[in-house]
Coordinates of C-alpha atoms and ligand atoms in Angstrom, one line a residue:
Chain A
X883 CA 22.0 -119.7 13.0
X884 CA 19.7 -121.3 15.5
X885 CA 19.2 -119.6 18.9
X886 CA 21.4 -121.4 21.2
X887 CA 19.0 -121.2 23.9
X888 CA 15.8 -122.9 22.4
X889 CA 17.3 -124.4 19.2
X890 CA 14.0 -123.9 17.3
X891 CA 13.9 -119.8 16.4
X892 CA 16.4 -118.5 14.8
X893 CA 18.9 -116.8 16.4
X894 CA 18.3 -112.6 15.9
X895 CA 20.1 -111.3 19.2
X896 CA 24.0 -112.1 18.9
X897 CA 26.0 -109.8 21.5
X898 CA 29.0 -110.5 23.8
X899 CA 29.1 -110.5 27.2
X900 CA 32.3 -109.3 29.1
X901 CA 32.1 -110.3 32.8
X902 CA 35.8 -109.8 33.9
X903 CA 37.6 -110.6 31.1
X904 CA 35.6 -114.1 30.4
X905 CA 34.1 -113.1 27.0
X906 CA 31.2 -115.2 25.9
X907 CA 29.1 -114.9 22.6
X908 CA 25.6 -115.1 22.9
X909 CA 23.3 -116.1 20.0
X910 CA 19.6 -116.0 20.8
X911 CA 16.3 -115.6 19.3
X912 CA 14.4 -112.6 21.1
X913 CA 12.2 -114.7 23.0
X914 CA 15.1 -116.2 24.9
X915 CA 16.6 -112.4 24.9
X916 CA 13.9 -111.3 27.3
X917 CA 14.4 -114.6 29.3
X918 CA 17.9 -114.7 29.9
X919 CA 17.9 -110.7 30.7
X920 CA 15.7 -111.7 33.4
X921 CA 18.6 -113.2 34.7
X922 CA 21.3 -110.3 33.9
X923 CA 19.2 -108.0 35.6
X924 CA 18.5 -109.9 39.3
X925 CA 16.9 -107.3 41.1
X926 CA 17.0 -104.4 39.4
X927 CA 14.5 -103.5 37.3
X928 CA 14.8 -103.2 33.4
X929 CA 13.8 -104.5 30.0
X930 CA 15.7 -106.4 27.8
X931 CA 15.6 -103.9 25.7
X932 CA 17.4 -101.3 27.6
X933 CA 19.8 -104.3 28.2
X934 CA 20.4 -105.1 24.6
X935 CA 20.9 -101.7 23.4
X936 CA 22.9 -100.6 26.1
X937 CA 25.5 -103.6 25.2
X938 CA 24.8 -102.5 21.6
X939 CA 25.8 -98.9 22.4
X940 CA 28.7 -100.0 23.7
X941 CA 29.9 -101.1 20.6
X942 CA 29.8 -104.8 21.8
X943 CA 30.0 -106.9 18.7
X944 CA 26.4 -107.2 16.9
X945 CA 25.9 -107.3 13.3
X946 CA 24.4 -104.0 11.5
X947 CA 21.2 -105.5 10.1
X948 CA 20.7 -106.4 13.5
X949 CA 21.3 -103.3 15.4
X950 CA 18.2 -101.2 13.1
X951 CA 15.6 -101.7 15.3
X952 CA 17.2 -100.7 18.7
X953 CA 19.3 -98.2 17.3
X954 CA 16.3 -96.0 16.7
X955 CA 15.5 -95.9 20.6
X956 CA 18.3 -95.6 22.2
X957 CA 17.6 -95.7 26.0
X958 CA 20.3 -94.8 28.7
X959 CA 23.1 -97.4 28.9
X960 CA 22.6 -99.5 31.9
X961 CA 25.5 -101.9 33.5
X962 CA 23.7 -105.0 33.4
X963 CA 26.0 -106.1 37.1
X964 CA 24.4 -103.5 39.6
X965 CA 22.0 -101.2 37.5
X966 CA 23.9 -98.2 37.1
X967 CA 22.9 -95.8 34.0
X968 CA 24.9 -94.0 32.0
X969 CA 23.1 -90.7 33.2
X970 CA 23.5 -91.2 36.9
X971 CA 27.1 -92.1 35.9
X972 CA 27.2 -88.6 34.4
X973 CA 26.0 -87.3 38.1
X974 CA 27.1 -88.8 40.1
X975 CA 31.0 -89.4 38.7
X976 CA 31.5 -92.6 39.9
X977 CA 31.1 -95.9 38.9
X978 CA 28.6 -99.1 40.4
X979 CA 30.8 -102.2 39.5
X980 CA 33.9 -103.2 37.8
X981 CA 31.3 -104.2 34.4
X982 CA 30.3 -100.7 34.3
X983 CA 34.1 -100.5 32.4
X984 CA 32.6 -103.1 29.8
X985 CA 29.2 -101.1 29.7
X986 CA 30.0 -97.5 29.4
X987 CA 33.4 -98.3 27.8
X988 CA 33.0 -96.5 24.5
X989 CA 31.8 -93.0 26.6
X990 CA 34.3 -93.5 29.2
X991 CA 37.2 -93.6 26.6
X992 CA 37.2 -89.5 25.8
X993 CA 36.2 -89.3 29.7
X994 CA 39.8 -91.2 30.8
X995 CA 42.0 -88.9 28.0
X996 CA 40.4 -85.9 29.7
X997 CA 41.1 -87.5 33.0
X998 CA 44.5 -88.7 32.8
X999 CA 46.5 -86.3 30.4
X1000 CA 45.8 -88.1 27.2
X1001 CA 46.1 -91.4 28.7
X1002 CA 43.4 -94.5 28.7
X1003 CA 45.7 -97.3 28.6
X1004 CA 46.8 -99.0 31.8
X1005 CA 50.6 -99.5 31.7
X1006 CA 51.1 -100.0 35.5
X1007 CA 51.1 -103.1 38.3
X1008 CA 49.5 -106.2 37.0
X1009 CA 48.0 -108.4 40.3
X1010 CA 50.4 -110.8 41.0
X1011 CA 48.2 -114.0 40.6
X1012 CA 45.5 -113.1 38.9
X1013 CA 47.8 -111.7 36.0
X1014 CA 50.0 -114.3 35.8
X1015 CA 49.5 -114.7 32.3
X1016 CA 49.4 -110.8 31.5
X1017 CA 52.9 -111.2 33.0
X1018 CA 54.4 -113.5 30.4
X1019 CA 52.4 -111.5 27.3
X1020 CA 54.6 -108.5 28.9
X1021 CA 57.4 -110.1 29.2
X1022 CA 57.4 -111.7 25.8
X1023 CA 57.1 -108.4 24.2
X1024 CA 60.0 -106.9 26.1
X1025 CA 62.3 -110.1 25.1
X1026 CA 60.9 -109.6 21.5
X1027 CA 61.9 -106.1 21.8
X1028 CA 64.8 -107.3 23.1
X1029 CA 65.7 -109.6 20.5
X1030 CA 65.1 -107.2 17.8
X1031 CA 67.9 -104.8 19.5
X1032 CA 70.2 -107.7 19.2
X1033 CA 69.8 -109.1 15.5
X1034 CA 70.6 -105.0 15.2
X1035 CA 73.7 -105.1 16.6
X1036 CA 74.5 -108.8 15.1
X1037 CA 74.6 -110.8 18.1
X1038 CA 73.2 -113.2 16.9
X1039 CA 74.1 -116.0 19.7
X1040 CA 72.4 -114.0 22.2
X1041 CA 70.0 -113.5 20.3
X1042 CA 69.2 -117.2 19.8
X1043 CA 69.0 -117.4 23.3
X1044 CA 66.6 -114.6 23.4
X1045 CA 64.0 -116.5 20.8
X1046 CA 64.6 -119.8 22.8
X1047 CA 63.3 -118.5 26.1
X1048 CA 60.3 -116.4 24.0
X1049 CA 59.5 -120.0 22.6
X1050 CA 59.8 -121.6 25.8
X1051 CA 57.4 -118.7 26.8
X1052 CA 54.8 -118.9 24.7
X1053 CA 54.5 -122.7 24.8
X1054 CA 54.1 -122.3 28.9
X1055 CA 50.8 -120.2 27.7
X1056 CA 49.5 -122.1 25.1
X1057 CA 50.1 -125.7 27.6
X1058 CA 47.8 -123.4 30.1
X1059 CA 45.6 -122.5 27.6
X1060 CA 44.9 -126.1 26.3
X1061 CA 44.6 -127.5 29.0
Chain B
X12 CA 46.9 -88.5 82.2
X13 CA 49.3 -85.9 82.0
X14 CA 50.2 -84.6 78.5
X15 CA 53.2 -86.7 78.1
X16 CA 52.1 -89.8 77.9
X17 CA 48.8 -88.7 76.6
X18 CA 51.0 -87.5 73.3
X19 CA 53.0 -90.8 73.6
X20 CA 49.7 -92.1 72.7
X21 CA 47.9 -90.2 71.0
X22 CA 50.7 -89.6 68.1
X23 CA 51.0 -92.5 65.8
X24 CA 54.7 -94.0 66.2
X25 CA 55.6 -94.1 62.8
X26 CA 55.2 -90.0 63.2
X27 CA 58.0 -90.5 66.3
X28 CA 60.7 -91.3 63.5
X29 CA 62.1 -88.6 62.3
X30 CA 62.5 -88.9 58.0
X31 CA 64.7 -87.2 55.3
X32 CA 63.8 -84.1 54.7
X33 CA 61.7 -83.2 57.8
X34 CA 62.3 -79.7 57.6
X35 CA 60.4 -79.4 55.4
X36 CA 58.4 -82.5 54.4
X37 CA 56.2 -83.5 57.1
X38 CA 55.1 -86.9 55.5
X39 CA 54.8 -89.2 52.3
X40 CA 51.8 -91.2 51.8
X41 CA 50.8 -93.7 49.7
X42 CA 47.3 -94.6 48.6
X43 CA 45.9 -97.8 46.4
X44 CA 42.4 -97.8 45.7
X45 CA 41.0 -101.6 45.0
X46 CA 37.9 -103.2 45.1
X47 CA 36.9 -106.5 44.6
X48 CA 35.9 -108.7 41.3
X49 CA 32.1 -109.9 41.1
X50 CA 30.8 -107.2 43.9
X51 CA 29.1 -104.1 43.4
X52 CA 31.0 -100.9 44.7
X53 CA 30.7 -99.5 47.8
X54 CA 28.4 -96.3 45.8
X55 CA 25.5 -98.8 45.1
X56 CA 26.1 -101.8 47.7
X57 CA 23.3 -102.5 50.2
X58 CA 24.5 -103.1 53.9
X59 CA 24.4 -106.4 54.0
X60 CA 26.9 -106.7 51.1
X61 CA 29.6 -104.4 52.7
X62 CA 29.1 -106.4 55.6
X63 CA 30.2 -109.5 53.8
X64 CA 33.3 -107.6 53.0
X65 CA 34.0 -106.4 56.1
X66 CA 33.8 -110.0 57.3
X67 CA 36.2 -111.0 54.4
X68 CA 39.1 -108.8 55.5
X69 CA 38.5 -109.7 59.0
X70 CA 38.5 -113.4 58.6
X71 CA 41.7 -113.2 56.2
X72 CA 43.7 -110.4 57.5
X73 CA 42.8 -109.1 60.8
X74 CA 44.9 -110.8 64.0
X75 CA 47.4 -112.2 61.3
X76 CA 50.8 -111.3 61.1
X77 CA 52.7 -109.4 58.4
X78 CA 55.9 -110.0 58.1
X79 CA 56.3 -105.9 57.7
X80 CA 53.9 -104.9 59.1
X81 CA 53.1 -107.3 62.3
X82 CA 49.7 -107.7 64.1
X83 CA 47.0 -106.4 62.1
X84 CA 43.9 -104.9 63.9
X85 CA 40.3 -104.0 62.5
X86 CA 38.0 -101.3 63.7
X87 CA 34.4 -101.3 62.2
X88 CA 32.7 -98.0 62.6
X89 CA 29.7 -99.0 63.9
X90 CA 31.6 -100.4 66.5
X91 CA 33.2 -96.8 67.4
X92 CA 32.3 -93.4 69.4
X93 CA 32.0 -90.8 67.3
X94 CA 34.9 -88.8 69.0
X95 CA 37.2 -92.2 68.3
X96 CA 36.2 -92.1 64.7
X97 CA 37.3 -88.6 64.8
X98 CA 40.3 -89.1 66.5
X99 CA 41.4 -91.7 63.8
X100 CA 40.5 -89.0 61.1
X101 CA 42.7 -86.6 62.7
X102 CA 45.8 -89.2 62.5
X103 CA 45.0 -89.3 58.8
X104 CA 43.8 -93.3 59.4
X105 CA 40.8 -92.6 58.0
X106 CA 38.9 -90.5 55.5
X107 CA 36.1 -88.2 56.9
X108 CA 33.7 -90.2 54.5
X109 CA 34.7 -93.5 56.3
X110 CA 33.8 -91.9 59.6
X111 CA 30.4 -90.9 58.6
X112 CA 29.0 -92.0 55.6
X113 CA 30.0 -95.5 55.1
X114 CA 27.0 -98.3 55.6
X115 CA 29.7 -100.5 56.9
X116 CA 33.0 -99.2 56.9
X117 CA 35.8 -100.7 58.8
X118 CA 39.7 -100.0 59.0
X119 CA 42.6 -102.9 59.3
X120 CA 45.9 -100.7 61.4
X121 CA 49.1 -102.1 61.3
X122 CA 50.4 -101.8 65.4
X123 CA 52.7 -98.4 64.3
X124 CA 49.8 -97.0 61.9
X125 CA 52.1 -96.5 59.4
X126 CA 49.8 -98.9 57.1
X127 CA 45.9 -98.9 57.2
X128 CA 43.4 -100.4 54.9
X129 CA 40.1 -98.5 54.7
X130 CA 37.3 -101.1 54.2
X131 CA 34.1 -99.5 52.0
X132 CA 34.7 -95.9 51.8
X133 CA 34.9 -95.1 48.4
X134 CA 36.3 -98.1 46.5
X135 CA 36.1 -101.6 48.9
X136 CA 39.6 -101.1 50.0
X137 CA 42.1 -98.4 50.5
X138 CA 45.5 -99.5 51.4
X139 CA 47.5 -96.1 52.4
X140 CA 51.2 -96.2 53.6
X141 CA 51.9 -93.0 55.8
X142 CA 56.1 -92.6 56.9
X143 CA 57.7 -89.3 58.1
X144 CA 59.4 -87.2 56.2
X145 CA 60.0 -87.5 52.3
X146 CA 59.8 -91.5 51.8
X147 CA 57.9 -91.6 48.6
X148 CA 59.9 -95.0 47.3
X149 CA 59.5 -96.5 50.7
X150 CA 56.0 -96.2 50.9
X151 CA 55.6 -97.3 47.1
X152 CA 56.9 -100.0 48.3
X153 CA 55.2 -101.0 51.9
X154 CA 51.5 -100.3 49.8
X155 CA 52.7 -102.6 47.1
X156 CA 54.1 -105.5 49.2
X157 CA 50.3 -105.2 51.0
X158 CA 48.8 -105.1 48.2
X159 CA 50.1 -107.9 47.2
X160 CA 49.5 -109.8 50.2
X161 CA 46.1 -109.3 50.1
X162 CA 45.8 -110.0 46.2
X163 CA 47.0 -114.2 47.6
X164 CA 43.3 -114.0 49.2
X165 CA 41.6 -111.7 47.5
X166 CA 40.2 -111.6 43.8
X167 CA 40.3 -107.7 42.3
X168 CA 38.8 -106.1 39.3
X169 CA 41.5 -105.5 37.2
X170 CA 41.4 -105.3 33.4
X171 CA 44.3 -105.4 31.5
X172 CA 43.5 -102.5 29.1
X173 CA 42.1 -100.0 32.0
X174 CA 44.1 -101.7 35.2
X175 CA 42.5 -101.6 38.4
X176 CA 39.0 -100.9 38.3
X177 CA 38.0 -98.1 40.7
X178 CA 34.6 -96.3 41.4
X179 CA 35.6 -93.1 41.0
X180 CA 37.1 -93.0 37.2
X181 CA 39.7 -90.2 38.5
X182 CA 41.5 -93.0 40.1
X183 CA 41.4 -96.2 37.2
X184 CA 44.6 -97.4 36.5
X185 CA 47.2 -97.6 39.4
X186 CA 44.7 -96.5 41.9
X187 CA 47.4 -94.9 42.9
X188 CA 47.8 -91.5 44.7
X189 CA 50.9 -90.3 46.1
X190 CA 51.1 -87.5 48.6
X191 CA 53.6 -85.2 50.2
X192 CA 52.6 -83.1 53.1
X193 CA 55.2 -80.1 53.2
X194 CA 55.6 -77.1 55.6
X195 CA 56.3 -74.1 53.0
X196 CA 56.6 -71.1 55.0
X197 CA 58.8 -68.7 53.4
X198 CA 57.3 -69.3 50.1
X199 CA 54.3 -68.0 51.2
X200 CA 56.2 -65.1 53.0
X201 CA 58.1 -63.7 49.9
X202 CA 54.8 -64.7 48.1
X203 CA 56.9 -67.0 45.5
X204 CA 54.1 -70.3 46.1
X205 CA 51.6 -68.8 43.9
X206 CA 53.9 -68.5 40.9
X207 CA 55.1 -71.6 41.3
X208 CA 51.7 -73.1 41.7
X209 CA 50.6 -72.9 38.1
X210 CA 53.6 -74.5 36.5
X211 CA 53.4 -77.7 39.5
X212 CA 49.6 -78.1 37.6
X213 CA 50.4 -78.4 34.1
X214 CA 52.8 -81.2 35.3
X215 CA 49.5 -83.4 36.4
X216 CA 50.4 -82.5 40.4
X217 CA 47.5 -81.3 42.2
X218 CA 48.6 -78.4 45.5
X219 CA 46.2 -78.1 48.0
X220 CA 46.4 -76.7 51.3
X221 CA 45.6 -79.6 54.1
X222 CA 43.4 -77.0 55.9
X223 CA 42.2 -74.2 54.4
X224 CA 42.1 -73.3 50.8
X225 CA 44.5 -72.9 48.3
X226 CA 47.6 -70.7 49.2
X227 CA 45.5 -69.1 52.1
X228 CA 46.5 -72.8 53.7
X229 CA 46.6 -72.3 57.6
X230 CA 49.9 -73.6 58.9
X231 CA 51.6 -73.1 55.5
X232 CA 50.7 -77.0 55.0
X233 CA 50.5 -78.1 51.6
X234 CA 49.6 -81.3 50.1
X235 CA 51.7 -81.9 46.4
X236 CA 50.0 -85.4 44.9
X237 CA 49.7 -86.4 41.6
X238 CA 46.2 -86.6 39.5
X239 CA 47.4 -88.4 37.0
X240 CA 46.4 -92.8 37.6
X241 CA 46.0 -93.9 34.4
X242 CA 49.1 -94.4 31.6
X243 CA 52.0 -94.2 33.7
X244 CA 53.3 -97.2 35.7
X245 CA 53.5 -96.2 39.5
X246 CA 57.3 -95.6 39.2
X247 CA 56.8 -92.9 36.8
X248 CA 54.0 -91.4 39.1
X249 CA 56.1 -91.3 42.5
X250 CA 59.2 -90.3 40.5
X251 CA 57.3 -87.3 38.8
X252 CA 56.1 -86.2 42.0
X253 CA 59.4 -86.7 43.9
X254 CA 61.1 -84.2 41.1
X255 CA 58.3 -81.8 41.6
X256 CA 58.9 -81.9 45.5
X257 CA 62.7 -82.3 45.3
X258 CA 62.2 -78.6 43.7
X259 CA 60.1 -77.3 45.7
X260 CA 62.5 -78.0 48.6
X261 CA 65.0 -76.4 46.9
X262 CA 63.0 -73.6 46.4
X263 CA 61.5 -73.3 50.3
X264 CA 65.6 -73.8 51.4
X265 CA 66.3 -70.7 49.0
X266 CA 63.4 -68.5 50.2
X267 CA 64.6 -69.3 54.1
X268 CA 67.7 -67.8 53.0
X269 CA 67.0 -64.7 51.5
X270 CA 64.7 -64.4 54.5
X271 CA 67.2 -64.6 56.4
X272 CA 69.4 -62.3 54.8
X273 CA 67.2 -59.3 54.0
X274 CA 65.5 -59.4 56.7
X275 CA 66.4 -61.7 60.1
X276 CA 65.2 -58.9 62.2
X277 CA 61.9 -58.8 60.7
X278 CA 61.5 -62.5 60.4
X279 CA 63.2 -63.2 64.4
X280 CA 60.5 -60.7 65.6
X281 CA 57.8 -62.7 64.0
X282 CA 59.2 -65.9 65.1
X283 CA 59.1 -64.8 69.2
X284 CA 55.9 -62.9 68.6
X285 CA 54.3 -66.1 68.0
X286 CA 56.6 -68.4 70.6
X287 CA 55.6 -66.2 73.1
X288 CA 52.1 -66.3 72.2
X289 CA 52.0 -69.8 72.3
X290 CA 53.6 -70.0 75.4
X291 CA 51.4 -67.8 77.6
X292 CA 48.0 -67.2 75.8
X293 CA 44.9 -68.8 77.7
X294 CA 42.7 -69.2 74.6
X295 CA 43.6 -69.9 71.1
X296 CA 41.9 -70.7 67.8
X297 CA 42.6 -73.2 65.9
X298 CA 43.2 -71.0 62.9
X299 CA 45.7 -68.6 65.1
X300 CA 47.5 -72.2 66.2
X301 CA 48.3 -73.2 63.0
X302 CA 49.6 -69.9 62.2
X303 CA 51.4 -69.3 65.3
X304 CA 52.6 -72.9 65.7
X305 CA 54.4 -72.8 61.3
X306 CA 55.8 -69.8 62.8
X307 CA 57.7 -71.4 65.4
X308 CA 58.7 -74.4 63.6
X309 CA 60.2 -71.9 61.1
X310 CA 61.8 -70.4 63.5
X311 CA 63.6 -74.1 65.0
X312 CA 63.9 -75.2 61.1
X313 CA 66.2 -72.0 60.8
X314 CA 68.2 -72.6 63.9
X315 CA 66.7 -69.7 65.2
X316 CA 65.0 -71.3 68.1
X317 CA 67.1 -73.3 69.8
X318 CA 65.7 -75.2 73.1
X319 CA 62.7 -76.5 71.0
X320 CA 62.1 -79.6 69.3
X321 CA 60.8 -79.7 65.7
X322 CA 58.4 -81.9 66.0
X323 CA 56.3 -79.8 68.1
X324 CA 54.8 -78.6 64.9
X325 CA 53.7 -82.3 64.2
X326 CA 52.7 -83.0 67.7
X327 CA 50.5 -80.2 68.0
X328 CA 48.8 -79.7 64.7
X329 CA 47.0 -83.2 65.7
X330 CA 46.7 -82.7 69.5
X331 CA 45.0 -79.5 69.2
X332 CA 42.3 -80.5 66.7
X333 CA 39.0 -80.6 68.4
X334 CA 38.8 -84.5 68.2
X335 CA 41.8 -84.7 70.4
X336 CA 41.3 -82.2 72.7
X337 CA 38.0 -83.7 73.5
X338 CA 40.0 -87.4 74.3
X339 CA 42.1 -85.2 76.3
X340 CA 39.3 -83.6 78.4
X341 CA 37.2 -86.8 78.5
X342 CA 34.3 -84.4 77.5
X343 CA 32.3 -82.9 75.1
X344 CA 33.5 -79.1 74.2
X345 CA 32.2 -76.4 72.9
X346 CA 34.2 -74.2 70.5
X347 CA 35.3 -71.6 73.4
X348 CA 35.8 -74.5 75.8
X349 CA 37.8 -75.8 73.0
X350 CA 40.1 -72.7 72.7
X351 CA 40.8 -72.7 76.3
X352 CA 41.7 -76.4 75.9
X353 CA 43.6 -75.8 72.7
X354 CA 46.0 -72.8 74.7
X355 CA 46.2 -75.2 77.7
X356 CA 47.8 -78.2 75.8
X357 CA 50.0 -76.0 73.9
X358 CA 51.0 -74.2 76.8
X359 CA 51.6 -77.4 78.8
X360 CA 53.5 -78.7 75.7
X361 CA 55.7 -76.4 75.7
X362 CA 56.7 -76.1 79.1
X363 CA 57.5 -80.1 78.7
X364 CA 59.8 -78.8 75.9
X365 CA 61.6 -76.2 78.1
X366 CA 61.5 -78.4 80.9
X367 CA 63.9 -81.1 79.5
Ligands
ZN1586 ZN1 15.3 -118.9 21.5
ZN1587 ZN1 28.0 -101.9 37.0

């Protein structure tokens, strides 16, 4: 694979970035790396490498041959958004940006269960307009929960009616989603 | 200004209302924490960019009309006296931190206060619901219906594994916190809170007293909120907490009544000990106040005191904090001017009680 940025090296960085939700994949030689972490980083201050491995720490998806070299180091994690390390995380208790979710994800999953009772899935509100969508995915699993209950107890007209409207659903997504 | 209509105005009206419960509940609140997609939190945020925010909320929310909760008004701290600032913390408007530490804090207040939105204290905004008396579901449902509101205009972090993204990782999920401020006297009396306590813990409640520490709380004022945000939907939260405090009621009803029947002398001599203390002293402490002052609202909660109203206990907790009593004066005070202050206004109240 060539490096997406250049088109001449071949590509030896590949990681994913997760800005609020938005994923993108990034292929890039490490040439461009150090480039285009000059733009993650704005004003604060830190190499690419510290970048790279703190997305690769974070278990962001990166092929194992690939991860060798900056496994071995292993800097602080760093939220690539507003600077914030994992260690002054650990001081400090708080977080510097909704990407330092993204960043320090993988540490912050034991941290939540301790937290919240055992607990480090959302199940509450979903924002009314910028979740629309997460609003029909829930939705279509409660009528397809739904629909199950009803082939159970034979209904089977109902039932029909049930699978319509998750059809009718899941089109109104994928029309979105196309278009 | 005389005391009366300084209290008219000092004491937010949604406290005026009197709500279920408020013999023992004192208040429900509800608290959101959100902050907005694509800006760095409040923690690491240079002046400039809190700023912004500030101007945000302003442009989109402040002078416009909710259909709940009418005008909305915003403060900015930098804007304030220190005294108002502390004036505002003492109504429970806004959080000590917001007072002092914020680069560029600002609070939107809804004409009866029951609603505010702190702007850059902790998370970029804090919508809190406040109503008298046990009104969990009410306020659930006031906080939501601004939040929502100000999700039309406003973009928030939200993720859909973790939910709303807040700074403090305690608070990820709902954001929510949900808080009951209750008057528990006689289960501190027959010493039954602190066996209680330990169980009301385990549930994922938090018990704190509102001032003062743990069951040494001065006033016998406790705040029962939940700890829990992340993995329960905010039903389940208020719902959990409202059982907790539905027992607890139940539980303070029971002690008033054994109280009362083992030992009504005992309890009727502690009662007008304190009445008459509050009624004649010339200075008084704050710590002896909120003693004295659960003592008599016990004593009006039991029917015991008669030509009183309950909501003295209310009035006066917030009247007689130093950020009040300095409004009142129109001065700076020293701590012993303060106490003579403090046994004035609750003298004065009093005799407005007596006197019709
Ligand atoms: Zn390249
Ligand atoms: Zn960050």
């Amino acid at each position: 694979m060539l490096c997406q940025e250049c088109q001449e090296r071949p590509a030896s960085l590949h990681f994913t970035k997760i800005i609020n939700g938005e994923k993108t994949e990034i292929h890039v030689c490490e040439t461009c790396a150090k480039d285009k972490g000059d733009q993650f980083q704005g004003s604060n201050n830190f190499s690419i490498h510290q970048l790279l491995s703190g997305l690769l720490d974070a278990g962001q998806s990166l092929s194992a041959s690939q991860s060798q070299p900056y496994k071995k180091t292993q800097p602080d994690l760093k939220c690539p958004s507003c600077g914030m390390e994992y260690k002054q995380f650990a001081k400090v208790g708080r977080l510097g940006c909704a990407d330092c979710y993204r960043t320090f994800n993988q540490k912050l999953e034991p941290v939540f269960k301790r937290i919240h009772g055992g607990n480090s899935v959302h199940s509450g509100k979903i924002p009314k307009r910028k979740g629309k969508d997460l609003h029909v995915h829930r939705e279509i699993e409660n009528l397809k929960e739904k629909m199950k209950k009803l082939i159970e107890q034979e209904e089977f007209e109902k039932a029909a009616e049930t699978r319509d409207r998750i059809r009718s659903l899941e089109e109104s997504l994928n029309n979105k989603g196309g278009a | 200004m005389s005391l009366g209509p300084f209290i008219n105005e000092a004491v937010s009206p949604w406290m005026k209302n009197e709500g279920p419960e408020a013999d023992i509940v004192i208040s429900s609140r509800i608290r959101l924490a959100r902050n907005l997609q694509d800006v760095t939190y409040p923690l690491l945020a240079d002046k400039e960019q809190l700023e912004k925010i500030v101007g945000k909320v302003e442009d989109k929310f402040a002078g416009h009309s909710h259909r709940r909760f009418g005008q909305l008004e915003l403060l900015k701290m930098n804007d304030l006296k220190a005294n108002d600032k502390r004036v505002l913390v003492e109504k429970h408007l806004i959080s000590p931190n917001l007072a002092t530490d914020s680069k560029a804090g600002a609070v939107l207040l809804s004409e009866d206060e029951s609603l505010s939105v702190m702007v850059n204290e902790e998370d970029h905004l804090r919508i809190q619901c406040l109503l008298s008396g046990f009104q969990l579901d009410e306020g659930l449902k006031y906080a939501n219906d601004m939040d929502d509101w100000m999700e039309e205009k406003l973009d928030f972090a939200f993720d859909e594994k973790r939910g709303y993204l807040t700074t403090c990782p305690t608070n990820v999920g709902t954001g929510l916190r949900s808080s009951v401020m209750m008057h528990l006297p006689a289960l501190v009396l027959t010493k039954n809170l602190n066996r209680i306590l330990p169980a009301i813990n385990q549930l994922g409640l938090v018990v704190r007293g509102i001032y003062g520490e743990g069951s040494e709380a001065l006033g016998n004022l406790f705040q029962v909120s939940n700890q829990t945000t992340l993995g329960k939907s905010e039903k389940d939260i208020v719902e959990d907490l409202r059982n907790v405090v539905t027992q607890l009621i139940q539980q303070e009803r029971a002690a008033r009544k054994t109280l009362l029947e083992q030992s009504q002398n005992k309890l009727e001599d502690r009662i007008y000990r304190s009445y008459g203390i509050l009624a004649y002293s010339r200075r008084m402490e704050s710590k002896e106040a909120m003693q004295r002052l659960s003592d008599v609202r016990l004593g009006i909660d039991m029917g015991l005191i008669k030509n009183v109203n309950g909501k003295i206990l209310n009035e006066l907790m917030i009247l007689t904090q130093p950020g009040f009593l300095q409004q009142y004066a129109g001065e700076k005070l020293n701590s012993e001017q303060r106490d003579e202050r403090r046994a004035a206004v609750i003298r004065e109240r009093f005799n407005l009680e007596t006197n019709g």
